[in-house]
Amino acid sequence: MVRYPGRYVRVVAAVLICAAATACEASEPASADTPASTSAKPPPPAPPDPAAVGADELGEVPILMYHQVTADPAGEYDQSPAEFRAELDRLYREDYRPITAAQYIAGDIDIPAGTHPVVLTFDDSTGSQLRFTAEGVPTADCAVGVLEGFAADHPDFPARATFYVNNNPFEADPRALPWLAEHGYEIGAHTANHPDLAGLDAAGVQRELAQNVRAITAAAPGTAVHTMALPLGSAPVDPALALAGTSDGTPYRFAAAMLVGANPAPSPFGPVDPAAVPRIRSGLGAVPFDSGYWLDLLAAEPERRYTSDGDPGRISFPRSSANRLDPRWSEQAHSY
């Protein structure tokens, strides 16, 4: 040790450094990236007992239909921005949470326990539904702007809706469809030119829908068009052509076709007809059986509503509702 003082000092220093590092590792919490930390994470809480939240996933679902959201409502399906926000506020207070039409018909309903799904749909792709500022964001007074603003104020009420568009939608603004697709909105078909499909032959029906799908996918590549809305609520002579067909090499296949009125839709796990899914018209008294009428009725008779159990992999309902279950969904059924 006398002849090699430098080596002796280096060895002692190395020992002290190793000891200090070991002590630090023992005293510091494990990094979030380590396997130990991952295994220590608590499991997500189990959904509550369906009976405790009154779950009934065989109940009715309001699918609301809007046209214009404008400062000067003129049509019977129009609302002002203030009226639309007030309706969103009512839906929120009454524990509705938005899903898309595609999610509805697929039974892909993942909302908190005790809440109710609602589908917001917009027909005709008017400028009042989506218009941009010079900076490329939706204006505060268009339908999307109102919905985005409401969602920002209520993070548990996501900005989610379905837009049924014609060709050259939203005043032919090329930014519109890509923006909707990028922000999680559903884009659905509403035909190329908005004809009365009952007045067209089979080739004409298929041409209108195929051209519409072709325009949507060209404007927003990668977009899958899952549902459609019947212009004027009028079905083709062969209703099956509203769901599937082909024209000029472009096929289309939709999971659901939406009507114009006039009552809540059945549960997707119940007696729903994909070719004729009912919607509720907005109108605030301008049309009979409008959104105000049905929301009042569902509030007065809450047992009619679809109420989530909080578990998207399970379909919960009281035994008294079991007769409404479509047998296709029996493996996921849970009655109480």
Short mmCIF file of C-alpha atoms in Angstrom, two decimals:
data_model
loop_
_atom_site.label_atom_id
_atom_site.label_comp_id
_atom_site.label_asym_id
_atom_site.label_seq_id
_atom_site.Cartn_x
_atom_site.Cartn_y
_atom_site.Cartn_z
CA MET A 1 0.00 0.00 0.00
CA VAL A 2 2.98 2.29 0.61
CA ARG A 3 4.52 1.52 -2.77
CA TYR A 4 1.24 2.01 -4.76
CA PRO A 5 -0.52 4.95 -3.14
CA GLY A 6 -2.27 6.04 -6.33
CA ARG A 7 -3.72 2.60 -6.96
CA TYR A 8 -4.86 2.32 -3.34
CA VAL A 9 -6.69 5.65 -3.49
CA ARG A 10 -8.39 4.71 -6.78
CA VAL A 11 -9.64 1.41 -5.36
CA VAL A 12 -11.03 3.04 -2.23
CA ALA A 13 -12.73 5.74 -4.33
CA ALA A 14 -14.32 3.14 -6.57
CA VAL A 15 -15.65 1.26 -3.57
CA LEU A 16 -17.13 4.42 -2.08
CA ILE A 17 -18.76 5.40 -5.39
CA CYS A 18 -20.36 1.98 -5.80
CA ALA A 19 -21.67 2.07 -2.25
CA ALA A 20 -23.18 5.51 -2.76
CA ALA A 21 -24.84 4.45 -6.01
CA THR A 22 -26.33 1.40 -4.34
CA ALA A 23 -27.73 3.54 -1.54
CA CYS A 24 -29.27 5.98 -4.02
CA GLU A 25 -30.91 3.17 -5.99
CA ALA A 26 -32.39 1.81 -2.80
CA SER A 27 -33.75 5.16 -1.66
CA GLU A 28 -35.06 6.58 -4.95
CA PRO A 29 -38.44 5.47 -6.37
CA ALA A 30 -38.34 3.29 -9.46
CA SER A 31 -38.61 5.09 -12.78
CA ALA A 32 -42.01 5.03 -14.51
CA ASP A 33 -40.23 3.25 -17.36
CA THR A 34 -39.09 0.29 -15.27
CA PRO A 35 -40.99 -3.01 -15.24
CA ALA A 36 -41.32 -2.78 -11.45
CA SER A 37 -43.20 0.51 -11.74
CA THR A 38 -45.45 -0.88 -14.48
CA SER A 39 -46.35 -3.95 -12.46
CA ALA A 40 -47.13 -1.76 -9.46
CA LYS A 41 -49.80 0.22 -11.30
CA PRO A 42 -53.21 -0.37 -9.78
CA PRO A 43 -55.73 -2.01 -12.11
CA PRO A 44 -58.47 0.23 -13.50
CA PRO A 45 -61.56 0.32 -11.31
CA ALA A 46 -64.20 -2.23 -12.15
CA PRO A 47 -67.46 -0.88 -13.57
CA PRO A 48 -70.14 -0.48 -10.93
CA ASP A 49 -72.91 -2.98 -10.38
CA PRO A 50 -75.35 -2.43 -13.29
CA ALA A 51 -78.29 -2.41 -10.89
CA ALA A 52 -76.65 0.36 -8.86
CA VAL A 53 -76.69 2.74 -11.85
CA GLY A 54 -79.99 1.51 -13.30
CA ALA A 55 -78.26 0.27 -16.44
CA ASP A 56 -80.52 -0.63 -19.34
CA GLU A 57 -78.65 -0.97 -22.59
CA LEU A 58 -81.78 -2.08 -24.39
CA GLY A 59 -83.32 1.38 -23.96
CA GLU A 60 -83.94 4.05 -26.59
CA VAL A 61 -81.30 6.33 -28.07
CA PRO A 62 -82.09 9.86 -29.33
CA ILE A 63 -80.50 10.53 -32.71
CA LEU A 64 -80.93 14.27 -33.29
CA MET A 65 -81.05 15.75 -36.78
CA TYR A 66 -79.92 19.33 -37.51
CA HIS A 67 -79.66 21.37 -40.70
CA GLN A 68 -78.65 25.01 -40.33
CA VAL A 69 -77.09 26.61 -37.26
CA THR A 70 -77.47 30.25 -38.14
CA ALA A 71 -78.15 33.62 -36.55
CA ASP A 72 -81.39 33.84 -38.55
CA PRO A 73 -83.08 30.41 -38.45
CA ALA A 74 -85.49 30.14 -41.36
CA GLY A 75 -86.10 26.44 -41.91
CA GLU A 76 -88.07 24.20 -39.60
CA TYR A 77 -84.93 22.21 -38.73
CA ASP A 78 -82.74 25.25 -38.03
CA GLN A 79 -81.40 26.66 -34.77
CA SER A 80 -79.40 29.71 -33.82
CA PRO A 81 -75.93 29.17 -32.30
CA ALA A 82 -77.34 30.14 -28.90
CA GLU A 83 -80.21 27.67 -29.25
CA PHE A 84 -77.86 24.90 -30.31
CA ARG A 85 -75.57 25.54 -27.36
CA ALA A 86 -78.58 25.58 -25.04
CA GLU A 87 -79.62 22.17 -26.37
CA LEU A 88 -76.10 20.85 -25.80
CA ASP A 89 -76.26 22.22 -22.27
CA ARG A 90 -79.54 20.41 -21.68
CA LEU A 91 -78.13 17.15 -23.00
CA TYR A 92 -75.12 17.52 -20.72
CA ARG A 93 -77.21 18.30 -17.63
CA GLU A 94 -79.40 15.28 -18.33
CA ASP A 95 -76.32 13.01 -18.56
CA TYR A 96 -76.26 12.38 -22.31
CA ARG A 97 -72.88 11.80 -23.95
CA PRO A 98 -72.35 11.98 -27.73
CA ILE A 99 -71.39 9.06 -29.96
CA THR A 100 -71.38 8.82 -33.75
CA ALA A 101 -73.96 7.08 -35.90
CA ALA A 102 -71.34 4.49 -36.84
CA GLN A 103 -70.68 3.76 -33.18
CA TYR A 104 -74.40 3.48 -32.52
CA ILE A 105 -75.16 0.95 -35.23
CA ALA A 106 -72.05 -1.10 -34.37
CA GLY A 107 -72.98 -1.20 -30.69
CA ASP A 108 -69.63 0.47 -29.94
CA ILE A 109 -70.92 2.55 -27.03
CA ASP A 110 -68.21 3.38 -24.50
CA ILE A 111 -69.58 6.05 -22.18
CA PRO A 112 -69.51 6.34 -18.38
CA ALA A 113 -71.81 4.25 -16.22
CA GLY A 114 -75.16 5.91 -15.65
CA THR A 115 -74.98 8.14 -18.73
CA HIS A 116 -77.01 7.93 -21.94
CA PRO A 117 -75.82 7.99 -25.57
CA VAL A 118 -76.99 10.68 -27.96
CA VAL A 119 -76.13 10.97 -31.65
CA LEU A 120 -75.81 14.46 -33.18
CA THR A 121 -76.33 14.37 -36.96
CA PHE A 122 -76.15 17.18 -39.51
CA ASP A 123 -77.60 16.95 -43.02
CA ASP A 124 -76.73 18.79 -46.24
CA SER A 125 -73.18 19.98 -45.36
CA THR A 126 -74.07 23.68 -45.31
CA GLY A 127 -71.63 26.47 -44.55
CA SER A 128 -73.41 27.20 -41.29
CA GLN A 129 -72.30 23.78 -40.04
CA LEU A 130 -68.59 24.27 -40.73
CA ARG A 131 -66.86 27.47 -41.75
CA PHE A 132 -63.26 28.48 -41.08
CA THR A 133 -61.55 31.64 -39.88
CA ALA A 134 -58.56 33.07 -41.71
CA GLU A 135 -56.40 31.02 -39.33
CA GLY A 136 -58.07 27.78 -40.45
CA VAL A 137 -60.09 27.00 -37.33
CA PRO A 138 -63.91 26.69 -37.19
CA THR A 139 -65.69 29.97 -36.58
CA ALA A 140 -67.23 30.23 -33.13
CA ASP A 141 -70.78 30.54 -34.50
CA CYS A 142 -70.85 27.58 -36.90
CA ALA A 143 -72.18 24.25 -35.62
CA VAL A 144 -68.73 22.70 -35.27
CA GLY A 145 -67.41 25.82 -33.55
CA VAL A 146 -70.25 25.76 -31.02
CA LEU A 147 -69.73 22.06 -30.38
CA GLU A 148 -65.96 22.44 -30.03
CA GLY A 149 -66.41 25.35 -27.65
CA PHE A 150 -68.90 23.44 -25.54
CA ALA A 151 -66.57 20.43 -25.36
CA ALA A 152 -63.70 22.66 -24.28
CA ASP A 153 -65.84 23.88 -21.38
CA HIS A 154 -67.08 20.34 -20.61
CA PRO A 155 -64.24 17.87 -21.26
CA ASP A 156 -66.47 14.91 -20.38
CA PHE A 157 -68.78 15.83 -23.28
CA PRO A 158 -66.57 15.25 -26.34
CA ALA A 159 -67.02 17.07 -29.64
CA ARG A 160 -68.44 14.12 -31.57
CA ALA A 161 -71.04 14.17 -34.34
CA THR A 162 -71.92 12.73 -37.76
CA PHE A 163 -72.08 14.93 -40.87
CA TYR A 164 -74.10 13.67 -43.84
CA VAL A 165 -72.57 15.44 -46.79
CA ASN A 166 -73.36 15.98 -50.44
CA ASN A 167 -70.78 16.62 -53.15
CA ASN A 168 -69.03 20.01 -52.91
CA PRO A 169 -69.77 20.19 -49.16
CA PHE A 170 -69.43 23.17 -46.84
CA GLU A 171 -69.43 25.75 -49.62
CA ALA A 172 -66.86 23.65 -51.53
CA ASP A 173 -64.14 24.41 -48.97
CA PRO A 174 -61.41 21.78 -49.56
CA ARG A 175 -60.28 22.03 -45.93
CA ALA A 176 -63.58 20.85 -44.49
CA LEU A 177 -63.68 17.07 -44.95
CA PRO A 178 -60.01 16.51 -44.03
CA TRP A 179 -60.51 18.65 -40.92
CA LEU A 180 -63.57 16.65 -39.82
CA ALA A 181 -61.78 13.34 -40.39
CA GLU A 182 -58.68 14.47 -38.51
CA HIS A 183 -60.73 15.62 -35.52
CA GLY A 184 -62.71 12.43 -35.01
CA TYR A 185 -66.03 13.36 -36.60
CA GLU A 186 -67.91 10.84 -38.72
CA ILE A 187 -68.48 11.70 -42.38
CA GLY A 188 -71.54 9.97 -43.82
CA ALA A 189 -73.15 9.84 -47.26
CA HIS A 190 -76.13 11.97 -48.27
CA THR A 191 -75.95 11.39 -52.07
CA ALA A 192 -74.09 13.49 -54.62
CA ASN A 193 -76.96 15.84 -55.51
CA HIS A 194 -79.68 15.34 -52.87
CA PRO A 195 -82.40 13.80 -55.07
CA ASP A 196 -85.54 11.99 -53.96
CA LEU A 197 -84.25 8.44 -54.19
CA ALA A 198 -87.79 7.06 -54.55
CA GLY A 199 -87.97 8.78 -57.94
CA LEU A 200 -84.79 7.22 -59.34
CA ASP A 201 -84.31 3.84 -60.97
CA ALA A 202 -81.84 1.37 -59.47
CA ALA A 203 -78.96 2.63 -61.61
CA GLY A 204 -79.68 6.23 -60.60
CA VAL A 205 -79.74 5.40 -56.88
CA GLN A 206 -76.43 3.60 -57.08
CA ARG A 207 -74.87 6.35 -59.18
CA GLU A 208 -75.83 9.01 -56.61
CA LEU A 209 -74.37 7.08 -53.68
CA ALA A 210 -71.26 5.81 -55.43
CA GLN A 211 -70.39 9.29 -56.71
CA ASN A 212 -70.88 10.64 -53.20
CA VAL A 213 -68.60 8.03 -51.63
CA ARG A 214 -66.03 8.63 -54.35
CA ALA A 215 -66.03 12.38 -53.66
CA ILE A 216 -65.70 11.90 -49.90
CA THR A 217 -62.80 9.48 -50.13
CA ALA A 218 -61.05 11.65 -52.72
CA ALA A 219 -61.29 14.70 -50.46
CA ALA A 220 -60.33 12.83 -47.27
CA PRO A 221 -58.27 9.77 -48.27
CA GLY A 222 -58.60 6.83 -45.92
CA THR A 223 -62.05 7.85 -44.72
CA ALA A 224 -64.45 4.93 -44.35
CA VAL A 225 -68.08 5.88 -45.00
CA HIS A 226 -70.10 3.72 -42.61
CA THR A 227 -73.61 5.25 -42.64
CA MET A 228 -75.89 7.32 -44.85
CA ALA A 229 -78.92 9.59 -44.45
CA LEU A 230 -81.81 9.42 -46.90
CA PRO A 231 -82.41 12.80 -48.61
CA LEU A 232 -85.91 13.98 -47.70
CA GLY A 233 -86.23 10.76 -45.70
CA SER A 234 -87.24 9.00 -48.91
CA ALA A 235 -86.02 5.44 -49.51
CA PRO A 236 -85.41 3.87 -52.93
CA VAL A 237 -88.06 1.57 -54.36
CA ASP A 238 -85.64 -1.21 -53.43
CA PRO A 239 -84.60 -0.16 -49.89
CA ALA A 240 -81.60 -2.48 -50.00
CA LEU A 241 -79.94 -0.13 -52.50
CA ALA A 242 -79.68 2.50 -49.78
CA LEU A 243 -77.27 0.17 -47.97
CA ALA A 244 -75.24 -1.46 -50.73
CA GLY A 245 -74.57 -1.19 -54.44
CA THR A 246 -72.01 -0.23 -57.04
CA SER A 247 -71.71 2.21 -59.94
CA ASP A 248 -68.93 2.86 -62.43
CA GLY A 249 -66.53 0.65 -60.51
CA THR A 250 -67.18 2.24 -57.11
CA PRO A 251 -68.94 0.02 -54.56
CA TYR A 252 -70.60 1.26 -51.39
CA ARG A 253 -71.82 -0.57 -48.31
CA PHE A 254 -73.37 1.16 -45.32
CA ALA A 255 -74.21 -0.28 -41.91
CA ALA A 256 -77.24 1.99 -41.52
CA ALA A 257 -79.55 4.37 -43.38
CA MET A 258 -81.05 7.25 -41.39
CA LEU A 259 -84.63 8.47 -41.71
CA VAL A 260 -85.81 12.05 -41.20
CA GLY A 261 -88.13 11.43 -38.23
CA ALA A 262 -89.58 11.20 -35.86
CA ASN A 263 -88.84 9.30 -32.63
CA PRO A 264 -85.91 7.88 -30.65
CA ALA A 265 -84.07 4.93 -32.14
CA PRO A 266 -84.17 1.50 -30.54
CA SER A 267 -81.07 0.14 -28.85
CA PRO A 268 -78.53 -1.22 -31.33
CA PHE A 269 -78.81 -4.45 -29.35
CA GLY A 270 -82.55 -4.58 -29.87
CA PRO A 271 -85.08 -4.44 -32.72
CA VAL A 272 -83.29 -1.94 -34.97
CA ASP A 273 -83.82 -1.97 -38.74
CA PRO A 274 -80.50 -0.84 -40.29
CA ALA A 275 -82.30 0.32 -43.46
CA ALA A 276 -84.59 2.68 -41.53
CA VAL A 277 -83.07 4.14 -38.37
CA PRO A 278 -85.33 6.86 -36.94
CA ARG A 279 -84.06 10.29 -35.97
CA ILE A 280 -85.54 13.16 -33.99
CA ARG A 281 -85.84 16.48 -35.78
CA SER A 282 -84.55 19.62 -34.16
CA GLY A 283 -86.91 22.52 -34.54
CA LEU A 284 -87.77 23.95 -31.13
CA GLY A 285 -91.51 23.79 -31.71
CA ALA A 286 -91.42 24.31 -35.49
CA VAL A 287 -92.21 20.64 -36.16
CA PRO A 288 -94.29 18.12 -34.23
CA PHE A 289 -92.44 15.56 -32.13
CA ASP A 290 -89.22 17.57 -32.23
CA SER A 291 -86.16 17.30 -30.00
CA GLY A 292 -87.76 19.30 -27.19
CA TYR A 293 -90.81 17.02 -27.16
CA TRP A 294 -88.79 13.82 -27.00
CA LEU A 295 -86.20 15.05 -24.51
CA ASP A 296 -89.05 16.13 -22.24
CA LEU A 297 -90.67 12.71 -22.57
CA LEU A 298 -87.45 10.80 -21.92
CA ALA A 299 -86.80 12.96 -18.86
CA ALA A 300 -90.31 12.22 -17.57
CA GLU A 301 -89.96 8.50 -18.34
CA PRO A 302 -86.26 7.80 -17.69
CA GLU A 303 -86.78 4.05 -17.77
CA ARG A 304 -87.17 4.32 -21.55
CA ARG A 305 -83.62 5.58 -22.08
CA TYR A 306 -80.51 3.60 -22.87
CA THR A 307 -78.43 3.84 -19.69
CA SER A 308 -74.83 2.64 -19.82
CA ASP A 309 -73.32 0.14 -17.39
CA GLY A 310 -69.84 1.57 -18.05
CA ASP A 311 -68.52 -1.66 -19.55
CA PRO A 312 -68.44 -1.61 -23.39
CA GLY A 313 -67.92 -5.36 -23.49
CA ARG A 314 -71.14 -6.16 -21.64
CA ILE A 315 -74.81 -5.51 -22.40
CA SER A 316 -76.67 -4.96 -19.14
CA PHE A 317 -80.42 -4.69 -18.68
CA PRO A 318 -83.18 -5.53 -16.20
CA ARG A 319 -84.75 -8.95 -16.67
CA SER A 320 -87.99 -7.19 -17.54
CA SER A 321 -86.31 -5.84 -20.72
CA ALA A 322 -84.91 -9.18 -21.88
CA ASN A 323 -87.55 -9.61 -24.58
CA ARG A 324 -86.01 -6.69 -26.49
CA LEU A 325 -82.57 -8.29 -26.88
CA ASP A 326 -81.59 -9.31 -30.41
CA PRO A 327 -80.28 -12.91 -30.17
CA ARG A 328 -77.15 -11.88 -32.09
CA TRP A 329 -75.93 -10.18 -28.92
CA SER A 330 -76.80 -12.92 -26.43
CA GLU A 331 -73.18 -13.83 -25.60
CA GLN A 332 -72.56 -10.35 -24.20
CA ALA A 333 -75.89 -10.10 -22.37
CA HIS A 334 -76.08 -9.59 -18.64
CA SER A 335 -79.49 -9.30 -17.02
CA TYR A 336 -80.17 -8.49 -13.39
#
